[in-house]
Structure formats: C-alpha cells, structure tokens
XYZ file of C-alpha atoms in Angstrom:
739
model
C -29.032 -0.437 -1.206
C -31.541 -0.241 1.623
C -31.101 -0.772 5.342
C -34.421 -0.825 7.203
C -34.035 0.377 10.778
C -36.871 0.760 13.263
C -34.604 1.608 16.176
C -33.519 4.617 18.178
C -30.142 6.138 17.278
C -28.474 8.195 19.994
C -26.437 11.066 18.609
C -24.724 13.511 20.964
C -27.300 12.771 23.633
C -30.277 13.275 21.298
C -32.788 10.601 20.390
C -33.276 10.189 16.652
C -35.664 7.856 14.897
C -33.659 6.213 12.096
C -36.492 4.897 9.955
C -35.829 3.327 6.576
C -32.398 4.770 5.856
C -31.640 4.353 2.159
C -27.990 4.757 1.146
C -28.622 6.724 -2.043
C -26.486 9.825 -1.508
C -29.427 12.209 -0.955
C -29.302 12.643 2.868
C -33.035 13.325 2.866
C -34.189 11.035 5.696
C -35.343 12.582 8.961
C -32.530 10.855 10.885
C -29.962 13.154 9.251
C -31.578 16.181 10.913
C -30.495 14.931 14.338
C -26.973 13.938 13.292
C -23.792 15.515 14.636
C -22.993 18.368 12.222
C -19.494 19.420 11.095
C -19.675 22.948 9.677
C -16.187 24.274 10.427
C -13.553 22.881 8.081
C -9.861 23.782 7.853
C -7.600 23.924 4.838
C -4.971 21.306 5.686
C -3.356 21.033 2.220
C -1.787 23.521 1.781
C -1.766 23.769 5.588
C -2.866 27.387 5.999
C -5.471 26.095 8.524
C -7.803 28.753 7.151
C -11.270 28.075 8.544
C -14.217 27.908 6.168
C -17.915 27.064 6.262
C -18.646 27.354 2.539
C -16.747 24.345 1.158
C -18.230 21.280 2.816
C -20.627 20.224 5.561
C -20.339 16.842 7.262
C -22.789 14.824 9.293
C -22.475 11.637 11.355
C -24.744 9.523 13.505
C -24.743 5.989 14.843
C -27.383 3.294 15.153
C -27.374 -0.178 16.628
C -26.231 -1.489 13.241
C -23.416 0.909 12.434
C -22.351 4.446 11.681
C -23.640 6.760 8.941
C -21.477 9.491 7.392
C -22.809 12.198 5.079
C -21.256 15.087 3.160
C -22.594 18.114 1.307
C -19.883 19.511 -0.964
C -20.565 23.044 -2.197
C -19.238 22.712 -5.731
C -21.391 23.926 -8.605
C -21.909 22.021 -11.826
C -19.008 22.766 -14.148
C -16.656 23.271 -11.186
C -16.472 19.650 -10.112
C -14.958 16.500 -11.611
C -16.951 13.277 -11.762
C -15.106 10.026 -12.485
C -15.413 6.356 -11.542
C -12.409 4.318 -10.431
C -11.959 0.642 -9.628
C -11.695 -0.219 -5.946
C -8.500 1.158 -4.369
C -7.326 2.604 -7.686
C -6.151 6.205 -8.100
C -9.094 8.605 -7.668
C -9.090 11.288 -10.362
C -12.247 13.045 -9.178
C -13.446 15.189 -6.321
C -13.838 12.916 -3.315
C -14.693 12.702 0.357
C -12.285 10.923 2.663
C -12.911 10.107 6.302
C -11.231 8.266 9.157
C -13.146 6.290 11.797
C -11.512 5.380 15.105
C -14.092 2.844 16.256
C -12.457 2.377 19.669
C -12.079 6.119 20.160
C -8.672 5.663 21.803
C -6.156 5.863 18.946
C -5.347 2.146 19.043
C -6.011 2.053 15.314
C -8.447 3.383 12.742
C -9.853 2.820 9.274
C -9.744 5.224 6.349
C -12.463 5.372 3.680
C -12.974 7.449 0.536
C -15.769 7.805 -2.016
C -15.575 9.822 -5.215
C -18.041 11.881 -7.143
C -18.537 9.071 -9.635
C -18.758 6.108 -7.257
C -15.137 4.994 -6.886
C -14.051 3.854 -3.426
C -10.912 3.281 -1.387
C -10.415 1.816 2.066
C -7.365 1.230 4.220
C -6.142 0.522 7.737
C -4.410 3.198 9.816
C -2.034 1.729 12.376
C -1.302 3.341 15.749
C 1.864 4.738 14.115
C -0.360 6.477 11.505
C 1.009 4.379 8.652
C -1.495 3.366 5.971
C -2.078 -0.148 4.601
C -4.400 -0.149 1.584
C -4.582 -3.949 1.229
C -7.581 -4.187 3.579
C -11.050 -4.271 1.994
C -14.044 -3.670 4.244
C -17.798 -4.254 4.216
C -19.529 -0.908 3.727
C -21.950 0.923 1.461
C -21.681 4.282 -0.300
C -23.533 6.401 -2.823
C -23.421 9.938 -4.224
C -26.004 12.328 -5.628
C -25.660 15.516 -7.656
C -27.558 18.766 -7.237
C -27.126 22.023 -9.144
C -25.111 23.830 -6.456
C -23.590 20.891 -4.582
C -23.090 17.152 -4.562
C -23.535 14.840 -1.610
C -22.213 11.462 -0.536
C -23.666 9.009 1.938
C -21.921 6.094 3.639
C -22.959 3.296 5.994
C -20.363 1.206 7.849
C -21.675 -1.731 9.922
C -20.115 -2.262 13.331
C -19.365 -5.868 12.423
C -17.149 -4.863 9.469
C -14.189 -4.301 11.825
C -12.919 -5.589 15.165
C -12.711 -3.058 17.999
C -13.295 -2.564 21.703
C -15.981 0.109 22.316
C -14.668 2.873 24.584
C -17.737 3.125 26.806
C -18.458 5.925 29.272
C -20.255 5.506 32.595
C -23.661 5.841 30.929
C -22.917 2.965 28.570
C -22.380 5.145 25.517
C -19.232 4.766 23.403
C -17.026 7.500 21.950
C -16.171 7.025 18.280
C -13.585 9.212 16.547
C -14.753 10.711 13.236
C -12.565 12.896 10.986
C -13.928 14.176 7.651
C -12.300 15.632 4.522
C -13.069 17.009 1.074
C -10.428 16.733 -1.638
C -10.976 19.498 -4.214
C -9.479 18.245 -7.441
C -9.340 21.561 -9.301
C -6.966 23.152 -6.780
C -5.327 20.115 -5.064
C -6.681 21.475 -1.769
C -7.901 19.373 1.156
C -10.395 20.661 3.719
C -10.746 18.736 6.988
C -12.963 18.816 10.056
C -9.886 18.956 12.282
C -6.745 21.050 11.731
C -4.576 17.927 11.509
C -3.931 15.224 8.938
C -2.528 11.735 9.437
C 0.944 13.199 8.922
C 0.578 14.997 12.280
C 1.569 13.075 15.406
C -1.453 14.454 17.316
C -4.043 13.351 14.735
C -5.566 10.673 17.007
C -5.379 12.901 20.069
C -7.393 15.682 18.395
C -9.979 13.561 16.565
C -13.559 14.805 17.125
C -15.821 12.240 18.794
C -19.463 11.311 18.466
C -21.404 9.209 20.938
C -22.866 5.882 19.907
C -24.964 3.187 21.518
C -23.172 0.055 20.348
C -24.937 -3.145 21.365
C -23.152 -6.362 22.157
C -23.476 -8.362 18.984
C -22.616 -11.890 17.847
C -21.937 -12.583 14.185
C -21.179 -15.480 11.887
C -19.854 -15.134 8.332
C -19.259 -17.883 5.803
C -17.384 -17.065 2.574
C -16.969 -20.030 0.230
C -15.245 -19.737 -3.124
C -14.713 -21.885 -6.184
C -12.346 -21.419 -9.108
C -11.857 -23.218 -12.366
C -8.723 -22.593 -14.424
C -8.073 -23.712 -17.973
C -4.419 -23.739 -19.014
C -4.180 -23.532 -22.810
C -0.378 -23.962 -22.832
C -0.208 -27.055 -20.665
C -3.593 -28.249 -21.968
C -4.756 -28.862 -18.415
C -7.547 -27.697 -16.168
C -7.905 -27.348 -12.433
C -10.879 -26.787 -10.121
C -10.349 -25.520 -6.603
C -12.700 -24.836 -3.698
C -12.312 -23.450 -0.193
C -13.901 -21.212 2.389
C -13.382 -18.704 5.185
C -15.494 -19.050 8.345
C -15.632 -16.104 10.769
C -17.155 -16.038 14.259
C -17.359 -12.842 16.326
C -18.696 -13.354 19.883
C -18.679 -9.547 20.137
C -17.123 -6.575 18.370
C -13.767 -6.960 20.143
C -13.256 -10.676 19.507
C -12.957 -12.655 16.293
C -12.025 -16.193 15.308
C -11.372 -16.948 11.629
C -10.873 -20.341 10.018
C -9.804 -20.803 6.401
C -9.745 -24.134 4.576
C -7.798 -24.078 1.304
C -7.979 -20.270 1.440
C -8.347 -18.130 -1.641
C -4.908 -17.113 -2.931
C -6.405 -14.354 -5.093
C -6.010 -16.026 -8.466
C -7.609 -13.107 -10.303
C -4.961 -10.492 -9.471
C -1.472 -10.435 -10.953
C 1.581 -8.489 -9.816
C 3.277 -5.861 -11.942
C 6.227 -6.867 -14.099
C 9.464 -6.581 -12.171
C 12.881 -6.527 -13.871
C 14.898 -6.424 -10.673
C 18.631 -7.065 -11.038
C 19.569 -5.383 -7.774
C 20.608 -7.116 -4.561
C 17.392 -5.965 -2.826
C 14.199 -7.984 -3.066
C 11.116 -6.145 -4.354
C 8.465 -5.742 -1.628
C 4.981 -6.680 -2.865
C 1.710 -6.427 -0.963
C -0.948 -9.016 -0.145
C -4.666 -8.576 -0.941
C -5.864 -12.011 0.277
C -8.821 -11.335 2.615
C -7.753 -13.773 5.338
C -4.395 -12.040 5.810
C -5.594 -8.421 5.493
C -8.094 -8.506 8.358
C -7.014 -6.811 11.623
C -3.533 -6.157 10.251
C -3.240 -3.069 12.457
C -2.994 -5.262 15.558
C -0.219 -7.371 14.005
C 1.728 -4.313 12.909
C 5.288 -3.762 14.145
C 6.645 -0.555 12.691
C 10.370 -0.963 11.994
C 12.374 1.267 9.680
C 13.118 0.688 5.996
C 10.132 -1.637 5.521
C 11.609 -4.191 7.912
C 8.810 -6.648 8.711
C 8.545 -9.728 10.887
C 5.247 -10.705 9.199
C 5.181 -10.483 5.403
C 2.249 -12.697 4.482
C 3.271 -13.053 0.834
C 5.754 -15.673 2.119
C 2.756 -17.897 2.943
C 1.732 -19.881 -0.109
C 4.681 -18.655 -2.164
C 7.189 -20.868 -3.989
C 7.888 -24.283 -2.469
C 11.308 -25.022 -0.975
C 12.041 -27.674 -3.601
C 11.439 -25.157 -6.399
C 8.692 -27.247 -7.997
C 5.766 -24.937 -7.130
C 5.517 -21.224 -7.912
C 2.408 -21.067 -5.719
C 2.148 -23.580 -2.870
C -1.422 -24.553 -1.895
C -2.438 -23.707 1.677
C -4.304 -26.497 3.474
C -5.714 -24.293 6.197
C -5.277 -21.292 8.446
C -6.748 -20.068 11.728
C -6.668 -16.593 13.236
C -7.942 -15.001 16.449
C -8.030 -11.529 17.943
C -9.086 -10.117 21.303
C -9.108 -6.373 22.009
C -9.634 -5.387 25.639
C -9.702 -2.012 27.337
C -5.900 -2.004 27.524
C -4.676 -5.399 26.344
C -4.803 -6.779 22.809
C -4.013 -10.390 21.913
C -3.848 -11.891 18.427
C -2.338 -14.798 16.566
C -2.619 -16.970 13.495
C -1.322 -20.220 12.040
C -1.134 -21.203 8.378
C -0.206 -24.655 7.082
C 0.872 -25.209 3.499
C 0.259 -28.475 1.683
C 3.083 -30.907 2.409
C 3.531 -31.814 -1.289
C 5.051 -35.125 -2.365
C 8.547 -33.903 -1.495
C 7.587 -32.542 1.926
C 8.483 -29.025 0.784
C 5.474 -27.301 2.345
C 5.951 -24.874 5.230
C 4.106 -24.081 8.495
C 3.774 -20.575 9.930
C 2.780 -19.396 13.431
C 2.431 -15.827 14.783
C 1.504 -14.483 18.229
C 0.957 -10.900 19.381
C 0.292 -9.180 22.740
C 0.076 -5.419 23.229
C -0.730 -3.070 26.125
C -2.021 0.449 25.490
C -2.680 3.650 27.448
C -3.868 7.018 26.097
C -0.576 8.216 24.606
C 1.672 5.149 24.621
C 1.692 1.444 23.925
C 4.085 -1.480 24.146
C 3.883 -5.054 22.930
C 5.562 -8.260 21.828
C 5.324 -10.124 18.506
C 6.755 -13.628 17.971
C 6.817 -15.824 14.856
C 7.781 -19.443 14.199
C 8.328 -21.035 10.777
C 8.940 -24.721 10.063
C 10.539 -25.761 6.748
C 11.001 -29.564 6.858
C 12.418 -29.926 3.340
C 15.330 -27.686 4.347
C 15.482 -29.095 7.887
C 15.078 -25.501 9.030
C 13.169 -23.863 11.912
C 13.158 -20.081 12.315
C 11.882 -17.797 15.066
C 11.718 -14.007 15.243
C 10.613 -11.685 18.024
C 10.048 -7.964 18.470
C 9.397 -5.777 21.489
C 7.952 -2.542 20.127
C 6.855 0.638 21.904
C 5.315 3.947 20.912
C 4.596 7.355 22.439
C 2.608 10.268 21.007
C 1.962 13.817 22.189
C 0.891 17.113 20.614
C 4.382 17.658 19.199
C 6.406 14.465 19.724
C 6.030 10.965 18.360
C 8.391 8.096 19.020
C 8.449 4.468 17.869
C 11.045 1.851 18.693
C 11.476 -1.893 18.267
C 13.999 -4.405 19.551
C 14.297 -7.305 17.105
C 15.712 -10.823 17.398
C 15.951 -13.935 15.241
C 16.963 -17.522 15.891
C 17.462 -20.051 13.080
C 18.343 -23.726 13.170
C 19.194 -25.364 9.841
C 20.644 -28.862 9.556
C 21.871 -28.717 13.130
C 23.551 -25.296 12.802
C 22.259 -22.480 15.051
C 22.440 -18.721 14.532
C 21.031 -15.788 16.485
C 20.666 -12.224 15.242
C 19.571 -8.911 16.718
C 18.346 -5.533 15.602
C 16.957 -2.208 16.805
C 14.759 0.372 15.092
C 13.917 3.916 16.258
C 11.896 6.763 14.788
C 11.593 10.124 16.560
C 9.582 13.016 15.106
C 9.083 16.571 16.349
C 6.249 18.655 14.882
C 7.148 22.356 15.139
C 3.858 23.377 13.499
C 1.531 21.952 10.816
C 4.030 22.938 8.112
C 7.338 21.994 9.733
C 8.668 18.780 11.214
C 11.985 17.068 11.907
C 12.412 13.289 11.935
C 15.298 11.066 12.970
C 15.446 7.398 11.954
C 17.840 4.643 12.995
C 17.990 0.957 12.092
C 20.639 -1.558 13.049
C 20.598 -5.223 12.001
C 23.578 -7.406 12.772
C 25.002 -9.852 10.237
C 23.167 -12.831 11.795
C 19.694 -11.261 11.799
C 17.484 -13.370 9.521
C 13.735 -12.719 9.306
C 13.116 -13.760 5.690
C 11.318 -17.027 6.458
C 8.154 -15.037 7.258
C 9.301 -11.409 7.156
C 11.004 -8.923 4.860
C 14.174 -6.848 5.032
C 16.258 -4.966 2.491
C 19.441 -6.389 3.971
C 21.075 -7.318 7.281
C 24.569 -6.386 8.522
C 23.389 -2.787 8.302
C 23.367 0.479 10.207
C 21.044 3.049 8.678
C 20.874 6.643 9.989
C 18.633 9.373 8.604
C 17.738 12.951 9.511
C 14.759 14.318 7.591
C 13.487 17.922 7.672
C 10.369 19.211 5.919
C 9.043 22.769 5.769
C 6.143 24.099 3.679
C 5.429 27.723 2.752
C 1.840 28.549 1.786
C 0.637 31.418 -0.408
C -2.899 32.835 -0.596
C -2.433 34.516 -3.997
C -0.313 34.177 -7.111
C 0.328 31.154 -9.313
C 1.895 29.044 -6.499
C -0.178 27.765 -3.583
C 2.536 25.884 -1.711
C 6.240 25.138 -1.807
C 7.416 22.259 0.342
C 11.151 21.988 1.009
C 12.593 18.634 2.063
C 16.130 17.820 3.177
C 17.292 14.272 3.849
C 20.698 13.411 5.285
C 21.825 9.779 5.509
C 24.761 7.813 6.804
C 25.022 4.056 6.274
C 27.524 1.383 7.206
C 27.573 -2.335 7.741
C 27.549 -3.612 11.302
C 31.347 -3.706 11.356
C 31.487 0.035 10.652
C 32.429 -0.201 6.967
C 30.989 2.887 5.264
C 28.336 2.202 2.601
C 27.038 4.572 -0.102
C 24.441 6.981 1.303
C 22.234 9.564 -0.387
C 21.888 13.201 0.677
C 18.844 14.829 -0.900
C 17.066 18.101 -1.356
C 13.766 18.245 -3.175
C 11.076 20.857 -3.548
C 7.417 20.235 -4.297
C 5.207 22.956 -5.762
C 1.397 23.032 -5.835
C 0.349 25.552 -8.476
C -2.838 27.601 -8.422
C -4.299 25.805 -11.455
C -4.085 22.439 -9.685
C -0.918 21.277 -11.419
C 2.264 20.310 -9.581
C 6.008 20.504 -10.121
C 8.805 18.726 -8.286
C 12.574 18.921 -8.463
C 15.173 16.942 -6.536
C 18.948 16.932 -6.321
C 20.799 14.001 -4.786
C 24.400 13.505 -3.776
C 25.356 9.896 -3.131
C 28.511 9.786 -1.071
C 31.224 7.251 -1.834
C 31.140 3.972 0.045
C 31.806 0.265 -0.137
C 29.420 -2.070 -1.941
C 29.597 -5.243 0.141
C 26.621 -7.091 -1.360
C 27.457 -7.201 -5.046
C 29.811 -9.779 -6.561
C 27.446 -12.570 -5.480
C 28.327 -11.666 -1.899
C 32.000 -12.555 -2.466
C 33.983 -9.356 -2.535
C 33.535 -5.644 -2.020
C 34.737 -2.494 -3.683
C 34.373 1.254 -3.115
C 31.864 3.224 -5.174
C 32.556 6.786 -6.290
C 30.534 9.895 -5.415
C 27.433 10.304 -7.602
C 25.277 13.309 -8.509
C 21.635 12.831 -9.519
C 18.765 15.124 -10.491
C 15.039 14.660 -11.157
C 12.311 16.938 -12.502
C 8.576 16.248 -12.606
C 5.479 18.044 -13.871
C 1.879 16.919 -13.424
C -0.923 18.646 -15.279
C -4.214 19.618 -13.592
C -6.421 16.588 -12.998
C -9.550 18.286 -14.291
C -10.918 17.749 -17.777
C -10.992 14.572 -19.844
C -7.213 14.339 -20.304
C -4.302 14.672 -17.893
C -0.628 13.898 -18.141
C 2.608 13.869 -16.192
C 6.223 13.759 -17.296
C 9.554 13.402 -15.546
C 13.235 13.491 -16.454
C 16.269 12.179 -14.566
C 19.952 12.789 -15.211
C 22.150 10.567 -13.033
C 25.728 9.596 -12.658
C 25.720 5.864 -12.072
C 27.888 2.809 -11.640
C 31.671 2.829 -11.995
C 31.995 5.646 -14.532
C 28.585 5.847 -16.224
C 25.896 8.436 -16.915
C 22.166 7.743 -17.363
C 19.106 9.561 -18.638
C 15.579 8.594 -17.728
C 12.259 9.683 -19.237
C 8.734 8.883 -18.091
C 5.383 9.977 -19.486
C 2.026 9.074 -17.927
C -1.207 9.926 -19.736
C -4.815 9.440 -18.675
C -7.777 9.840 -21.006
C -11.304 9.802 -19.580
C -13.720 9.762 -22.516
C -16.646 9.096 -20.172
C -17.277 9.508 -16.448
C -17.290 5.709 -16.098
C -14.228 4.953 -18.250
C -10.539 5.743 -18.207
C -7.487 4.793 -20.271
C -4.012 5.008 -18.708
C -0.948 4.891 -20.926
C 2.386 4.986 -19.071
C 5.858 4.781 -20.627
C 9.263 4.587 -18.963
C 12.645 4.661 -20.688
C 16.131 4.691 -19.157
C 19.421 4.538 -20.999
C 22.948 4.765 -19.673
C 26.320 3.075 -19.503
C 26.677 2.422 -15.779
C 24.409 -0.440 -14.741
C 26.466 -2.769 -12.532
C 25.351 -6.354 -11.873
C 27.076 -9.262 -10.193
C 27.940 -11.694 -12.993
C 29.681 -14.386 -10.962
C 31.434 -15.048 -7.644
C 33.675 -12.061 -7.019
C 32.885 -10.597 -10.430
C 30.794 -7.631 -11.621
C 29.880 -6.366 -15.072
C 29.137 -2.784 -16.066
C 26.585 -2.551 -18.858
C 25.567 -0.057 -21.489
C 21.834 -0.642 -21.277
C 18.438 0.432 -22.471
C 15.357 -0.243 -20.358
C 11.847 0.351 -21.639
C 8.598 -0.348 -19.783
C 5.082 0.190 -21.047
C 1.818 -0.029 -19.087
C -1.680 0.273 -20.561
C -4.830 0.040 -18.463
C -8.448 0.389 -19.598
C -11.079 0.215 -16.872
C -14.682 1.129 -16.305
C -18.271 0.049 -15.874
C -20.318 -1.954 -18.350
C -23.282 -1.700 -15.982
C -23.869 -0.659 -12.382
C -22.404 -3.924 -11.067
C -20.246 -5.153 -13.945
C -16.635 -3.905 -14.167
C -14.183 -4.425 -16.988
C -10.434 -3.910 -16.694
C -7.770 -4.647 -19.290
C -4.072 -4.437 -18.435
C -1.066 -4.859 -20.695
C 2.509 -4.615 -19.380
C 5.669 -4.944 -21.432
C 9.269 -4.488 -20.347
C 12.558 -5.002 -22.157
C 16.126 -4.672 -20.919
C 19.026 -4.618 -23.392
C 22.312 -4.921 -21.470
C 25.475 -4.686 -23.599
C 28.736 -5.466 -21.820
C 30.859 -2.359 -21.307
C 33.476 -3.794 -18.942
C 33.953 -6.842 -16.732
C 35.856 -6.712 -13.424
C 37.065 -9.237 -10.893
C 37.064 -8.006 -7.300
C 40.579 -8.589 -5.997
C 41.813 -7.189 -2.730
C 38.828 -4.788 -2.558
C 39.730 -3.356 -5.955
C 38.279 -3.820 -9.426
C 40.572 -5.646 -11.834
C 39.507 -5.452 -15.540
C 38.903 -8.742 -17.319
C 39.252 -8.857 -21.099
C 37.531 -10.992 -23.727
C 34.459 -11.662 -21.585
C 30.996 -10.846 -22.906
C 28.113 -11.049 -20.417
C 25.592 -9.219 -22.609
C 21.942 -10.214 -22.374
C 18.424 -9.199 -23.309
C 15.513 -9.742 -20.918
C 12.019 -9.249 -22.361
C 8.715 -9.929 -20.619
C 5.067 -9.134 -21.077
C 1.874 -9.887 -19.213
C -1.711 -9.076 -20.041
C -5.038 -9.521 -18.319
C -8.697 -9.019 -19.186
C -10.926 -9.167 -16.122
C -14.700 -9.036 -15.759
C -15.994 -8.599 -12.231
C -19.667 -8.773 -11.355
C -20.223 -7.343 -7.878
C -22.863 -9.233 -5.931
C -22.026 -7.459 -2.661
C -19.296 -7.209 -0.036
C -16.863 -10.148 -0.497
C -19.302 -11.501 -3.085
C -18.173 -11.476 -6.704
C -18.119 -13.396 -9.945
C -14.889 -13.129 -11.968
C -13.954 -14.158 -15.472
C -10.247 -13.527 -16.088
C -7.992 -14.174 -19.063
C -4.199 -13.991 -18.608
C -1.506 -14.235 -21.264
C 2.215 -13.669 -20.809
C 5.714 -14.700 -21.764
C 9.382 -13.988 -21.190
C 12.519 -14.317 -23.261
C 16.146 -14.211 -22.154
C 19.139 -14.472 -24.494
C 22.578 -13.009 -25.261
C 21.638 -11.641 -28.684
C 21.678 -7.907 -27.829
C 20.666 -5.260 -30.333
C 20.091 -7.557 -33.297
C 16.292 -7.781 -33.026
C 13.451 -5.311 -33.311
C 11.587 -4.894 -30.049
C 8.098 -4.925 -31.580
C 8.813 -8.033 -33.629
C 10.070 -9.752 -30.475
C 6.884 -8.753 -28.664
C 4.854 -10.306 -31.458
C 6.970 -13.465 -31.210
C 6.409 -13.710 -27.452
C 2.670 -13.161 -27.941
C 2.512 -16.082 -30.358
C 4.852 -18.332 -28.338
C 3.283 -17.466 -25.007
C 4.304 -19.160 -21.757
C 1.074 -18.333 -19.931
C -2.348 -18.616 -21.547
C -5.018 -19.142 -18.944
C -8.722 -18.570 -18.404
C -10.057 -18.394 -14.836
C -13.622 -18.474 -13.587
C -14.121 -17.650 -9.927
C -17.075 -17.057 -7.651
C -17.157 -16.152 -3.956
C -20.132 -15.242 -1.791
C -20.532 -13.888 1.726
C -23.273 -15.589 3.750
C-alpha cells in the first residue's frame, strides 16, 4: 500500500515534507519526525489515571490527502499477543485504538482499531458518545514487529468521511485525535487523554492537531453484481446495481443508489424469540451506514425513529422475505453550526403493490457544548392503505461533569381512513463525580398510540420506564485484583395508565484480575407487576416477585486457547425455576486462524408464552444453542470464514391458563407442547481488492422444523434429517468495486 505525496504537510505549525509515505507499519519516513508526538499516556482502564511514558508513543500528522496515525508499543517479544481477526470481529490481540474528530467540535467522530496481526475495526461515535459499529470506512493500516516493540501505521483519507473543517483565522483546521493501547495480558488501556468515551467530557478534552485541509471534490462509483443459484428451488437469479457518490467538498455529499446492494453475503444469527419484544438487528448495507451520526436521535431503550432494516424487509403481502429496492437517494450538508440531511428509498412495487416508500429529513443546530435538532420520517404502504409519520425534537448538553440528552417524540398514522396520533418523551441525565464514579437517570414515556414501527424500532408503547443507575470502580495497584466495579440499577415501570409492570433491581460486580482474567457476579430482584402484553394482547395478569443470579468467569486472552463460562439460577414464570449454562472456547492454532466454539443450554419449568387470545401456557423446556466459527487468512487478501449455528427448543406443556378477570384460570386436557429446531451454515470466501472492493463466493445451507412431538426424537438425528432435507441451499457469487 503506497501513497505518493510530493506536498507540504503542516503539523503544529511546522512544515514537513511528506515524500513517498508507505503504509507498512515501520514509521521510518522523514515525515514522521515532524509529526505531533504523544508521549504522556494515562491508564484509563482501570482508571487510576497513572501517567506513563514507557508503554506507548503516538504520532499524528496531516497532509492534503488525509491524516496519518502512528504508534510505537513498548512490548517485548514473548510479552505480546499477535492475532488476526475478520473486519469488526472480536479482537483477541494487543491493539491500538484511536478516535478522530474530523470537525474538531464534538459534533461526531469516528473510532478505528488495528491489531498486532492485522485485524481492524471501525465505528461511528455520535455526539451522545454512543458507538455504531455498522459503518465501514476507507482507510489503510499496517503493523510491524521489532524485538523490543511493535508499531502500527494508519492513513485515513479526508474523503472517507463527511465533515466541516473547523478552520482558524489562518486557514488551518483543528482535528481532534485521541490514541489508545489495549494491553491484552493485563486488560489495561492506556490513552493519550485521561478520559474515555464513557466520560461526558471526552470530546471537550480531546487533544487537537492542526491540518491544512484543501477544498476537494470527489466522485465515487461502486457497482456490484451477484449471481445466486438456488439448489432447493432449482432456480437462479442475477442482480446488478450501483452506488454513485458526489462530494462537492468535505462537508457535503449526495449519494444515489440504483437497486442497492442488500448485503446478500451476510446472514443474521439464529433467533428463537418467543417473547413479546422484537429482536433488534443491525444493518451493514453501505448506503445506509454512511453519515449515520447525523441521523442519530438518541432515545432510551433502543427507541429509534430510523431503523433501516425496515427498508427492503418483508413485503406487506407476505410474499417476499426480502423486498427489492428500486432506488435510494441521500444528501448531507454540514455547516459551521447547522447540519441538514435526508434520504428517500423506494421499494419495488411488486405485482400486488406491496412495496413501500420511505422518506427521512434531519436538521440540527450545534454550539460548543449543546445541540438541538428535528428529525421527521414519512412511510407510504399502499397495499395496507397506510401512511405513517414520526417526528423528534432532540437536544443535548455536555460539560466537564454533566451530560444531558432529551427527545420529544410524535407519531401520526392513517390506515384505511382511521387516524391515530401518539407521543413520547425520553431523557437521560448523567453526573460524573470522577473517572471512576457516575450516576445516571433515565426516563422514557410512550403513550398507547405511539407507533414508530413503519420505519423505526421500539420495545413496546404504552410504557413508562424509569431507571437510576450508579457505578463506582475501585482500583488496586498490587495484589491479584486490579479493579472491582460495583453497579446498582433501580427500575420502576408502568404502562401509560399507571398500571405497575415487572421491573428489575440489580447489583452486579465486575472484577479485573491481575493475570488478565475477569469475573462477574450479578443478583437481580424482579418486583411483581402486571404483564399486559402476553395473552396475544387480550388480557393481563400479575407476575410474582422473582430472584435471579448470574456468575461469569473469563480466562486470560493470552496464549493459543481461551475460554469463558457462566451460570445462571433464576426463578421464572408463574412458579418455575431455571438453570442456564454457557461455555465459550476459542482456539488459535496460528496467528492468522481462530476457531470459536460456543454452547448455551437453559432448562427450567417456567417459560410462559401466549398460546391463544387470552390464554397463556407455562412450559417445562430445554433450550440448546451451538455456534461454531472458523475464520482466517488463506493469503494476504483472501479470507475464509465458516459458520455453523444450531438451536433447538423443546417445550413440554406444564400448565395452560385462561386469563379471566385479571386472574389465571387453569385449563385441563390441553396440550400445547412443541419442538422448534433450526440450523444455518455458511462458508464464505472473500478476496479483498481494496476499500468497498471485494469478490465473494458464499455457500449457505439451512433448515427449520416445528412439530408437537416433544422428547421422542434424538437431537443429533434430527439435525442430520434437517441437513438432508434442507430448506435453504444456495450458492452466491458477488463482486463489487470502488471506482
């Protein structure tokens, strides 16, 4: 990877000739000698804030093309862990992490990480300091090993993100740069500033470097083509589309997508969800992950007005699991104070007219420590004769010790001539006593008419959620414990009419041990309350008090093998008790390869599921889930990953109840027993041509089986039967390339 530069880079007022910078991890070019140097680092995990100059040294400088980051990590051979990981996967190696605030004003930032071994992660940091790892950026990285230290080198082009340069009177721009080393052997983190992203003043205290950022116009064209062969349906399908991006300057971007890439090569994890709450899944499609920080509205309990997985999901007539998207357009403008953004996405109409149209607009005003903005959405669903709008007015304030976020929410839905309007409010207030102690209060209220599910996500409406959360860490400089973190969480929940719902009060302690291992223990008390969602929404009954406990141990991450185990003992349901076991094992036979083998088993006699209108069933059940993942490098650019997931739920009827007059009335001679078994597997080859440029060959196979024959079949024989009588058997070839 070579970037030839015959330009002058201005770093902290100095003129540096950046000639032929090669991103190879060595940091041996002359330009690095004039870079801004970070020698003082602070131990931020555990947060002793002890200052050191013998762990890591950081360097940063900017050119007309982008920003360069370099690290020297003073870890001798034999004291460091080298391991490769797939992009955005768990990093089980020593690594450097850094945050870049390109605007230098805290309006948002990007987080990057590179391991000793070549694995990478990247993510978006919102103004509220929440992290979204779905974003994938255009950047380069490399590492190099010496006897007494290892180094990493990174180049991030200015055009990889959208931002408004925060220019001073002399035309220079201030760019926030925060650097970290994660030391795997001890679970310690050393940072160039005595704050982490968990501190409300992280943006306010970010060190800055000066950069000469030229005005720059850019075009990008990303076409893709896929071919899928379905061996079950004996059919094939070829699909093509493209993304076109135009940036008049760094702070403006217009994106157009025609038949955009849905991400056919990635599959979601198996989900046996029999609760009344929808599982929240993320979205890795490039068109929807760009500039997500600007679109962000931070409401409590994962309440979202924009949940892009709704776009291109199942059709309203139920005939399509994935609905093709005809096209989408997106724009963003970031000014000195004002930000404007919006997008539209149009699904294919389909023969039945069951496609949907989505529209989003955003405006936000920002000063140094506060911001306020409006987000509006509009969704059209002709097949259901339904139009839905949502709106949010959100605000935020940050200081050295206080942070505050709030949002006023509204929805308006018209379906077949019937109108409904709903409202909500969300508030989060946090006080940071010191780096080891903080207190947070959270409040969410959604009335029973609030409906954002056409384009958004919510756990439920008709809800008042209150939480008080306190965290305090104690750090030790000697002994076998490095840190103990105490956490107390107090909740009160009700529906919007004031009916008390079950709420969990928790205490848990987290221990970081001197050998790098960890131990956690939690104790929960779920107070009695009314369940008003179960029984297919027709009926409610009062739950009893429940006690729950959980214990976890994670071995040190060093070496070629690591493991973690946990145990839960819970009261559950109407009068049940459950035990839960989980074991996760990772074997790394080579620095480029890893095998993960995770097992989960839960058994108990108190699983309660709605089994009909006004009826619930309590089950004696066994749930087993298995996850196997093999991943690594076949060559420098060729990755192989193999995933196998298997889950089985045996639910044997214990008792059936009708909900009558808010009480449970036993029903005899009714058997609602069932077995739900599913598996999915994937073998994926990825050849990396460059940023947003890949060739994929992917094979998927999966099946599911649902019946009432509980306990009469062997699980492994049933898995073999599903493998042979598969429901999905598909080979996909895909290529995309960034021009």
